[in-house]
Short mmCIF file of C-alpha atoms in Angstrom, two decimals:
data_model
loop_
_atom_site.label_atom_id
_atom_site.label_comp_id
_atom_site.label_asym_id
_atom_site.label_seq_id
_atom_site.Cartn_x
_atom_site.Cartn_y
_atom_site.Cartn_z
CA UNK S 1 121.53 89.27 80.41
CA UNK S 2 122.51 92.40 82.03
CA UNK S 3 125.29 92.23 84.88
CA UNK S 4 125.69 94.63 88.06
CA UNK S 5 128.33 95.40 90.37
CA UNK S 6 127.31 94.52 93.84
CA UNK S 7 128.30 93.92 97.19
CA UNK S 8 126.95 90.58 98.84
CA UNK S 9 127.69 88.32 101.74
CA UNK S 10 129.65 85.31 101.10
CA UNK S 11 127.76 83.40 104.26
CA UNK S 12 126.23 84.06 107.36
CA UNK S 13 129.47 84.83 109.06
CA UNK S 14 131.59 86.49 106.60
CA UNK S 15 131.87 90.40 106.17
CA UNK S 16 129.81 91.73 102.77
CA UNK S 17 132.39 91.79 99.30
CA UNK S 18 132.59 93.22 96.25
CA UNK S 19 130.96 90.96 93.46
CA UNK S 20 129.24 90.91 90.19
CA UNK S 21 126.10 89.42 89.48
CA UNK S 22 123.55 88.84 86.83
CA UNK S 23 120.30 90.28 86.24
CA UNK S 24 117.22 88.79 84.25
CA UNK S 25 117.13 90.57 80.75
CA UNK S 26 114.15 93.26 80.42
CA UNK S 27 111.10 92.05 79.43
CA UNK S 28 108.31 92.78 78.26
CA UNK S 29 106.90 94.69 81.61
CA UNK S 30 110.11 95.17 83.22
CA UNK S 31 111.88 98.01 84.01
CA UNK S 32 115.63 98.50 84.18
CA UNK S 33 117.18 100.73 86.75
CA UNK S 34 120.38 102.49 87.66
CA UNK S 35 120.36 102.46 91.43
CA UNK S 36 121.65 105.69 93.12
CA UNK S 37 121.28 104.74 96.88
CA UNK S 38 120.05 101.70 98.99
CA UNK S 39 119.32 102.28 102.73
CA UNK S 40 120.85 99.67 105.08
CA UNK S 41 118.09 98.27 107.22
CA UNK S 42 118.42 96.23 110.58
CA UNK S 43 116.53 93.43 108.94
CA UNK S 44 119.24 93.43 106.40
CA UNK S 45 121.39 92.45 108.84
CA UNK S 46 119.18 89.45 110.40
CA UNK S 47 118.54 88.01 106.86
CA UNK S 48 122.33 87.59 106.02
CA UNK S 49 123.25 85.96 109.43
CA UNK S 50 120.65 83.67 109.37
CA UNK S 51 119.07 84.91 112.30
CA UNK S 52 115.37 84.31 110.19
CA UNK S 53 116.37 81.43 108.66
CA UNK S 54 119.28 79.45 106.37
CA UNK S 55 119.88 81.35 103.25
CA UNK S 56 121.69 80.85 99.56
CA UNK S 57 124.49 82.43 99.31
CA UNK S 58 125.78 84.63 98.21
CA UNK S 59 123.08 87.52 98.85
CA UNK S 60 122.76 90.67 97.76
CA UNK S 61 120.74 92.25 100.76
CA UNK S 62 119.23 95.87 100.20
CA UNK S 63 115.49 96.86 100.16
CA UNK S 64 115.88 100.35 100.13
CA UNK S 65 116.30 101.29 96.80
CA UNK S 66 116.09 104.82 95.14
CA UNK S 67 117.64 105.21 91.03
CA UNK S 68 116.51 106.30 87.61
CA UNK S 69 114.81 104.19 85.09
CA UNK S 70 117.55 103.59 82.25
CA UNK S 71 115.20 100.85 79.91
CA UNK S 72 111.42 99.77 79.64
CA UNK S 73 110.33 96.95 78.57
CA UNK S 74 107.73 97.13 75.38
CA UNK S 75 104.41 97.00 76.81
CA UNK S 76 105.63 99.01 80.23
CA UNK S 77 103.20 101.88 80.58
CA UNK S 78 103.52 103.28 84.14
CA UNK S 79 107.10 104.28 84.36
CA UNK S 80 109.42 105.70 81.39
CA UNK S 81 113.22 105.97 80.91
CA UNK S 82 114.49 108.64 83.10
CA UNK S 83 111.77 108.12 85.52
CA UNK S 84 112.75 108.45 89.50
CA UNK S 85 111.82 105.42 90.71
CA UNK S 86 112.05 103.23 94.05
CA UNK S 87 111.71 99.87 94.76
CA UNK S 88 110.68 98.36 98.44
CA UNK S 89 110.85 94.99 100.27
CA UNK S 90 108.84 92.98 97.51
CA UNK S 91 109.32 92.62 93.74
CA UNK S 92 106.73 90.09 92.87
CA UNK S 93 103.43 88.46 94.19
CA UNK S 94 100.98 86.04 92.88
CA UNK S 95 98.55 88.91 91.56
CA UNK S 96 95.34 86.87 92.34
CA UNK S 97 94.64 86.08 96.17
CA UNK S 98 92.25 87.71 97.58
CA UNK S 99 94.65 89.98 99.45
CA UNK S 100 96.50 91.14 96.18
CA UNK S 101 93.59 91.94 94.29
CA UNK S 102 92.75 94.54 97.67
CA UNK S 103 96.12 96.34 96.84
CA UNK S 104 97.81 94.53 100.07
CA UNK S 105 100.17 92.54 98.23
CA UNK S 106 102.04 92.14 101.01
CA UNK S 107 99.96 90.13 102.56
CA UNK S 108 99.66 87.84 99.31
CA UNK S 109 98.36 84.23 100.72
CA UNK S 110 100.74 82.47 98.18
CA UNK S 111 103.62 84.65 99.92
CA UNK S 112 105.49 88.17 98.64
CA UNK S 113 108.30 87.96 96.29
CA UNK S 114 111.38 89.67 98.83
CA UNK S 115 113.36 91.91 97.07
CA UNK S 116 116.01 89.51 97.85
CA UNK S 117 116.71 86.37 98.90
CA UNK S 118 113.90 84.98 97.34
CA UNK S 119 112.69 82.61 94.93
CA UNK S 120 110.68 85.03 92.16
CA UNK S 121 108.28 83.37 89.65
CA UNK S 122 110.71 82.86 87.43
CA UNK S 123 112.80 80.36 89.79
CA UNK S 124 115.68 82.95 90.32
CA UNK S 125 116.62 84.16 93.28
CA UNK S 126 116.16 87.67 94.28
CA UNK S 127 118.61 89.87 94.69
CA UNK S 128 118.76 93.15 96.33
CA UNK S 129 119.60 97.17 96.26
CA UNK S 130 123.21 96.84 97.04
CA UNK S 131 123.63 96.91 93.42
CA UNK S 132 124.51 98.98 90.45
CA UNK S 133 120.91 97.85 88.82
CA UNK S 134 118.12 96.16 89.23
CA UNK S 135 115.53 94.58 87.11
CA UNK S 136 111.48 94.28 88.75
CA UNK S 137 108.37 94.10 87.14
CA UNK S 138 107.01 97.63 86.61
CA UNK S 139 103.70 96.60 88.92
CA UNK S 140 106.09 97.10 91.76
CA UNK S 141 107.82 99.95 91.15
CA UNK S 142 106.77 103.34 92.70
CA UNK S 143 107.33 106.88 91.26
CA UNK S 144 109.67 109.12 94.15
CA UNK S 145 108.07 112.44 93.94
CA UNK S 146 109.78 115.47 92.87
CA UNK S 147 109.83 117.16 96.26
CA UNK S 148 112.07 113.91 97.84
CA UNK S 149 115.61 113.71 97.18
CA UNK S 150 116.97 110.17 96.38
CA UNK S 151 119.02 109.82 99.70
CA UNK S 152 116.53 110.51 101.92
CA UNK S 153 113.96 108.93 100.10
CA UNK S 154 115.59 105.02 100.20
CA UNK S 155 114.73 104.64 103.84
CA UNK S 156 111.19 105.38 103.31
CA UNK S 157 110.37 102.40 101.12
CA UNK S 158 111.00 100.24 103.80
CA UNK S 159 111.12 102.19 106.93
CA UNK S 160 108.86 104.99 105.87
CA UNK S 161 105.97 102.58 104.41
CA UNK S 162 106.53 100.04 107.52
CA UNK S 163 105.84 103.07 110.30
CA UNK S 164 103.30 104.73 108.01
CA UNK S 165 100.91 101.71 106.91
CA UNK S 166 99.92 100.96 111.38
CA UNK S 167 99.65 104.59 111.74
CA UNK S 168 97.01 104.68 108.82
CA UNK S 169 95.60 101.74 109.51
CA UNK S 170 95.12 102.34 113.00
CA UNK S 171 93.51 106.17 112.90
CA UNK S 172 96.63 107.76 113.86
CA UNK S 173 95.55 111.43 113.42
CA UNK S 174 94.11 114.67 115.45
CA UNK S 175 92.65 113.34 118.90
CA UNK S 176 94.87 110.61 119.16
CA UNK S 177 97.72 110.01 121.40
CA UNK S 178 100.54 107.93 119.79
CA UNK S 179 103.49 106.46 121.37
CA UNK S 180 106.69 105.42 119.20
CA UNK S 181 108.78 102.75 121.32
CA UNK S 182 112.59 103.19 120.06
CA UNK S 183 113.95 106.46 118.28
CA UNK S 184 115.45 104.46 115.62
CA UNK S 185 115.57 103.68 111.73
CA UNK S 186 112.10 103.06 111.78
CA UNK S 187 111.11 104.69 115.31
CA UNK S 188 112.37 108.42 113.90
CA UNK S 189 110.13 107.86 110.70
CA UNK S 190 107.36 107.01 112.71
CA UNK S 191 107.55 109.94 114.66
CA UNK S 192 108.21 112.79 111.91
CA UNK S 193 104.41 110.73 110.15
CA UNK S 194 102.39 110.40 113.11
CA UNK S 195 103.16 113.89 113.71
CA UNK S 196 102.71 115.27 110.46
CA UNK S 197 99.02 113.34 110.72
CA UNK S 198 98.36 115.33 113.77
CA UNK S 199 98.82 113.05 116.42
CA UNK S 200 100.43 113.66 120.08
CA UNK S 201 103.56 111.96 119.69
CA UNK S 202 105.51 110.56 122.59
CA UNK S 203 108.75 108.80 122.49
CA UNK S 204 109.73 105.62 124.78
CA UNK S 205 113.07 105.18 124.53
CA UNK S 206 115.48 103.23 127.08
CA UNK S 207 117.35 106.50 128.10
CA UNK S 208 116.68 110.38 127.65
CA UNK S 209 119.83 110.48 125.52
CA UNK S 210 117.91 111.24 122.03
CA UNK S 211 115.44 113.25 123.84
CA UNK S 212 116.31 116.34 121.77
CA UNK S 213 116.24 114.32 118.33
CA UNK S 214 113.08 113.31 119.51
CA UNK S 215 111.49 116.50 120.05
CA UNK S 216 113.21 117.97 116.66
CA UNK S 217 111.74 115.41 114.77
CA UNK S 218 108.42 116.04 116.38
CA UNK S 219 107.37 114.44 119.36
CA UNK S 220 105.76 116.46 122.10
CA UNK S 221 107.06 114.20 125.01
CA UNK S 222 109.90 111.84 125.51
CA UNK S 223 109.79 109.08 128.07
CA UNK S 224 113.21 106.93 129.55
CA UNK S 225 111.62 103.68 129.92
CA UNK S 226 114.70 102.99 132.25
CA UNK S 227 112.63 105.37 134.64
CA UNK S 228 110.13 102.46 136.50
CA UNK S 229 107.57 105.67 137.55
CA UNK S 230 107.03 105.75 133.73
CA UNK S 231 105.21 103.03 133.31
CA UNK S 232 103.13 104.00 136.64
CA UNK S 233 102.79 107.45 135.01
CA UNK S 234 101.84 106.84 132.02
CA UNK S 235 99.46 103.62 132.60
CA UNK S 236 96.11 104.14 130.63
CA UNK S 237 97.27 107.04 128.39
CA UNK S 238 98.07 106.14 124.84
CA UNK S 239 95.40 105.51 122.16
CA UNK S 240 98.18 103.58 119.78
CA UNK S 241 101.46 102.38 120.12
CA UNK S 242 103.69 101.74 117.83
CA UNK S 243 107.03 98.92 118.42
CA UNK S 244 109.84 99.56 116.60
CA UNK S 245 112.40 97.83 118.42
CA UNK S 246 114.13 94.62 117.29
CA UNK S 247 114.54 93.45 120.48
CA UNK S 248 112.77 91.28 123.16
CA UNK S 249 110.70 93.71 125.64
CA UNK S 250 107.99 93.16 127.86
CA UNK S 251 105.31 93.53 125.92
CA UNK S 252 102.59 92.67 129.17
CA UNK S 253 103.81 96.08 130.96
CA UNK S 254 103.55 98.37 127.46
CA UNK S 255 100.12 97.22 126.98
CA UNK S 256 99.34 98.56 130.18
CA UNK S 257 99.76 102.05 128.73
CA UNK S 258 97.15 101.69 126.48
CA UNK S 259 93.56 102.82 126.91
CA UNK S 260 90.09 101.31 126.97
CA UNK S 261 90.05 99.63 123.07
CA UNK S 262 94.36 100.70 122.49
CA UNK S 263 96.58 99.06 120.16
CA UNK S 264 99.89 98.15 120.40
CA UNK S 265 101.62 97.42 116.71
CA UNK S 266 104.41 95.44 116.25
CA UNK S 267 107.04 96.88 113.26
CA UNK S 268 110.21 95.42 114.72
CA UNK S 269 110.74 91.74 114.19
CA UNK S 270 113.21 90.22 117.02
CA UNK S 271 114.48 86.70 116.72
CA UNK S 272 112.67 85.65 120.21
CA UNK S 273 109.16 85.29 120.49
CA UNK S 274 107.56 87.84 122.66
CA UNK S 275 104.77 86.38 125.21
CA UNK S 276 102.08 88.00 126.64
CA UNK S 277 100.39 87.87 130.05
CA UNK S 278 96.10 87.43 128.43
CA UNK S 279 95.15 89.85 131.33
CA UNK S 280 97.22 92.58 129.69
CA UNK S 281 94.76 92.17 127.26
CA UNK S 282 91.78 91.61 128.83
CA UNK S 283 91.52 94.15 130.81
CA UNK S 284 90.88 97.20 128.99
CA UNK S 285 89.98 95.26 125.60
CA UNK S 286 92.91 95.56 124.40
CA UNK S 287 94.89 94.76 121.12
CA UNK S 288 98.37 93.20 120.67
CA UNK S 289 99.00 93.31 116.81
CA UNK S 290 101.23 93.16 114.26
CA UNK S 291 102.18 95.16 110.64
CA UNK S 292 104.10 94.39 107.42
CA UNK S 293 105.19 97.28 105.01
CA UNK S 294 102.29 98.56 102.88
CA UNK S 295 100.81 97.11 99.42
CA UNK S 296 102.13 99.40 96.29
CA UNK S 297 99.02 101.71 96.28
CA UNK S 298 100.14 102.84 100.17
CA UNK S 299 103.80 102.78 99.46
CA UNK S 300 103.19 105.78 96.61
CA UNK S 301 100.17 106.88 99.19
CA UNK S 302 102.70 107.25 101.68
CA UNK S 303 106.02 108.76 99.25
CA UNK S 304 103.23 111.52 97.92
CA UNK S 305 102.59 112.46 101.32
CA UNK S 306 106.45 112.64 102.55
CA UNK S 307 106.93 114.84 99.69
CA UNK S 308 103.64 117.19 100.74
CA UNK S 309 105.09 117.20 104.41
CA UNK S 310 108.75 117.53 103.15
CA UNK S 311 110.11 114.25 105.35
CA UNK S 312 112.70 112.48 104.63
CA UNK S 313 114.44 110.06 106.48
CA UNK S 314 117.34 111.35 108.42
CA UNK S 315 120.67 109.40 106.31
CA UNK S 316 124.09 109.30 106.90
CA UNK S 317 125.37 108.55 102.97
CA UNK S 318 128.13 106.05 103.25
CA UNK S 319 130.95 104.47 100.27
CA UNK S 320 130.12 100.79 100.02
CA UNK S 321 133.62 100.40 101.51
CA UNK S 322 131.92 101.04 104.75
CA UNK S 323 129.14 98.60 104.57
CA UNK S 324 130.83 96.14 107.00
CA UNK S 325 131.37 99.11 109.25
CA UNK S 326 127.98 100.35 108.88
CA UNK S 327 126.47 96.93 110.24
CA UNK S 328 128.44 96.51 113.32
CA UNK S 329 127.00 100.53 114.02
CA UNK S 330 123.58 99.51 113.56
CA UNK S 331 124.05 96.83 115.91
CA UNK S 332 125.78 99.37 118.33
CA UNK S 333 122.47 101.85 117.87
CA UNK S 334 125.18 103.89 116.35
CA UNK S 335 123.18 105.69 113.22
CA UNK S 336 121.13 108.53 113.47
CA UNK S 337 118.82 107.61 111.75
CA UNK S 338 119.80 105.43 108.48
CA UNK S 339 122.43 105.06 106.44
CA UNK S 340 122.61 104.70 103.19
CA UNK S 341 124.80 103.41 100.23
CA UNK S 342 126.20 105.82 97.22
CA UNK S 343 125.94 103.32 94.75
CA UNK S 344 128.21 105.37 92.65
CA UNK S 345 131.47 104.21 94.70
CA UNK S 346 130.42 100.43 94.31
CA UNK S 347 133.32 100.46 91.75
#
């Protein structure tokens, strides 16, 4: 049984240590792999302190995971030693519901293996990309184009496929006027996709302080949402919005940007539930929804196009000595856009 240095969180309170844990040996459709980097994502955070629920400890957190294939198992046939290789928020799913035969395995009705802190199908528990290796069934691992460096392609199997899976599945394209709420881990991603589909892109953010990321990254306008005329301004104008805050807003008075048939998506997941006044709905036939990541078919769907379009997510590469550190930034909305772990200084 292979073993992998690691950093994981002790409990919900205490800060993230060095350990060493123990992978599952390789079998016959597993694949092995040396992780080079593994993006630090806000629900990382939530998951360790308990704010979705009690865990087992310790955890490993880390769904963000971008290395090389070092071992196949025998019968692996989609991925090959030396292969560049990522690995996103699920490892495992039943394979037969309705919704995993469709490709949308993470919608699986039996529930998605997490790529940590999960039971797999094995009875383990999952653990995640803050890790030397990893072992996961080759079905869910996906192939990191050439044209994608491993840094900046970590963020995108969680943030990347969680922005770009609504903005497919909602027609975000030429014609269409998309808003992004929050500029963001996921809210910068969405923008630099929904642009690079050909949509309008507008930022809502609380202040105009990341106006010029915003407009670097691609959006054509950039809203404060601090600013009470915008929401008078803007009533009636976007085709899509997209909600990548993890925070409680008022969702009744964004709805009321939409127009006539308008979604709003929800990306972020904040601890408090977020009501909704029906006539924000009602009146203009409007939709109040909400969106996972993407099945593995649209998580390589969506790497292949990053690497067409040449976006990455925007990193800040940190030693795992600064993982602590790096949480109490996220929390502080100070990160622009992701960071992520060099694996290589986890010893």
């Amino acid at each position: 049984m292979p073993t992998a240095i690691a950093y994981a969180a002790p409990s919900a309170t205490g800060d993230l240590v060095p350990a060493t844990i123990e992978r599952r040996d390789v079998g016959p459709h597993d694949v092995l792999i040396e992780i080079k980097f593994a993006g630090i994502c806000h629900s990382d955070i939530h998951t360790v302190r308990g704010d979705w629920g009690p865990q087992q400890y310790p955890l490993v957190p880390g769904h963000e995971i971008a290395g090389v294939v070092t071992q196949v198992g025998a019968e692996v046939t989609k991925h090959a030693v030396g292969d560049r290789v990522g690995v996103g928020c699920m490892v495992n799913s039943c394979r037969d519901c309705v919704n995993c035969v469709k490709g949308e395995e993470q919608y699986c009705l039996n529930g998605m293996i997490g790529t940590y802190g999960a039971v797999d199908r094995d009875g383990t528990v999952t653990q995640g990309g803050y890790s030397s290796h990893v072992v996961v069934t080759e079905d869910f691992v996906v192939t990191i184009p050439e044209g994608l460096e491993l840094d900046v392609a970590a963020p995108l199997l969680c943030a990347g496929i969680t922005t770009y899976s609504p903005l497919r599945h909602w027609g975000a394209g030429p014609g269409k006027k998309v808003a992004v709420v929050g500029l963001g881990g996921l809210g910068h991603m969405a923008v630099k996709l929904a642009h690079a589909m050909g949509a309008e892109v507008s930022v809502l953010s609380q202040s105009m302080k990341k106006q010029e990321d915003g407009l670097r990254l691609g959006a054509d306008q950039y809203f404060a949402t601090s600013d009470e005329n915008t929401f008078k301004d803007l009533a009636g104008t976007f085709d899509l919005i997209i909600n990548t805050v993890s925070a409680s807003i008022d969702i009744s008075a964004y709805l009321q940007l939409l127009t006539l048939d308008g979604a709003l998506v929800n990306v972020g997941a904040p601890a408090e539930p977020l009501p909704v006044n029906a006539f924000s709905l009602i009146r203009g036939r409007r939709s109040f929804a909400g969106s996972m990541i993407g099945g593995i078919s649209e998580t390589q769907e969506m790497l292949n196009f990053c690497a067409e379009h040449g976006l990455g997510s925007e990193v800040e590469v940190i030693p795992a000595s600064k993982i602590n550190d790096a949480y109490e930034r996220v929390l502080a909305s100070d990160v622009r856009y992701r960071f992520v772990i060099d694996t290589a200084t986890l010893s």
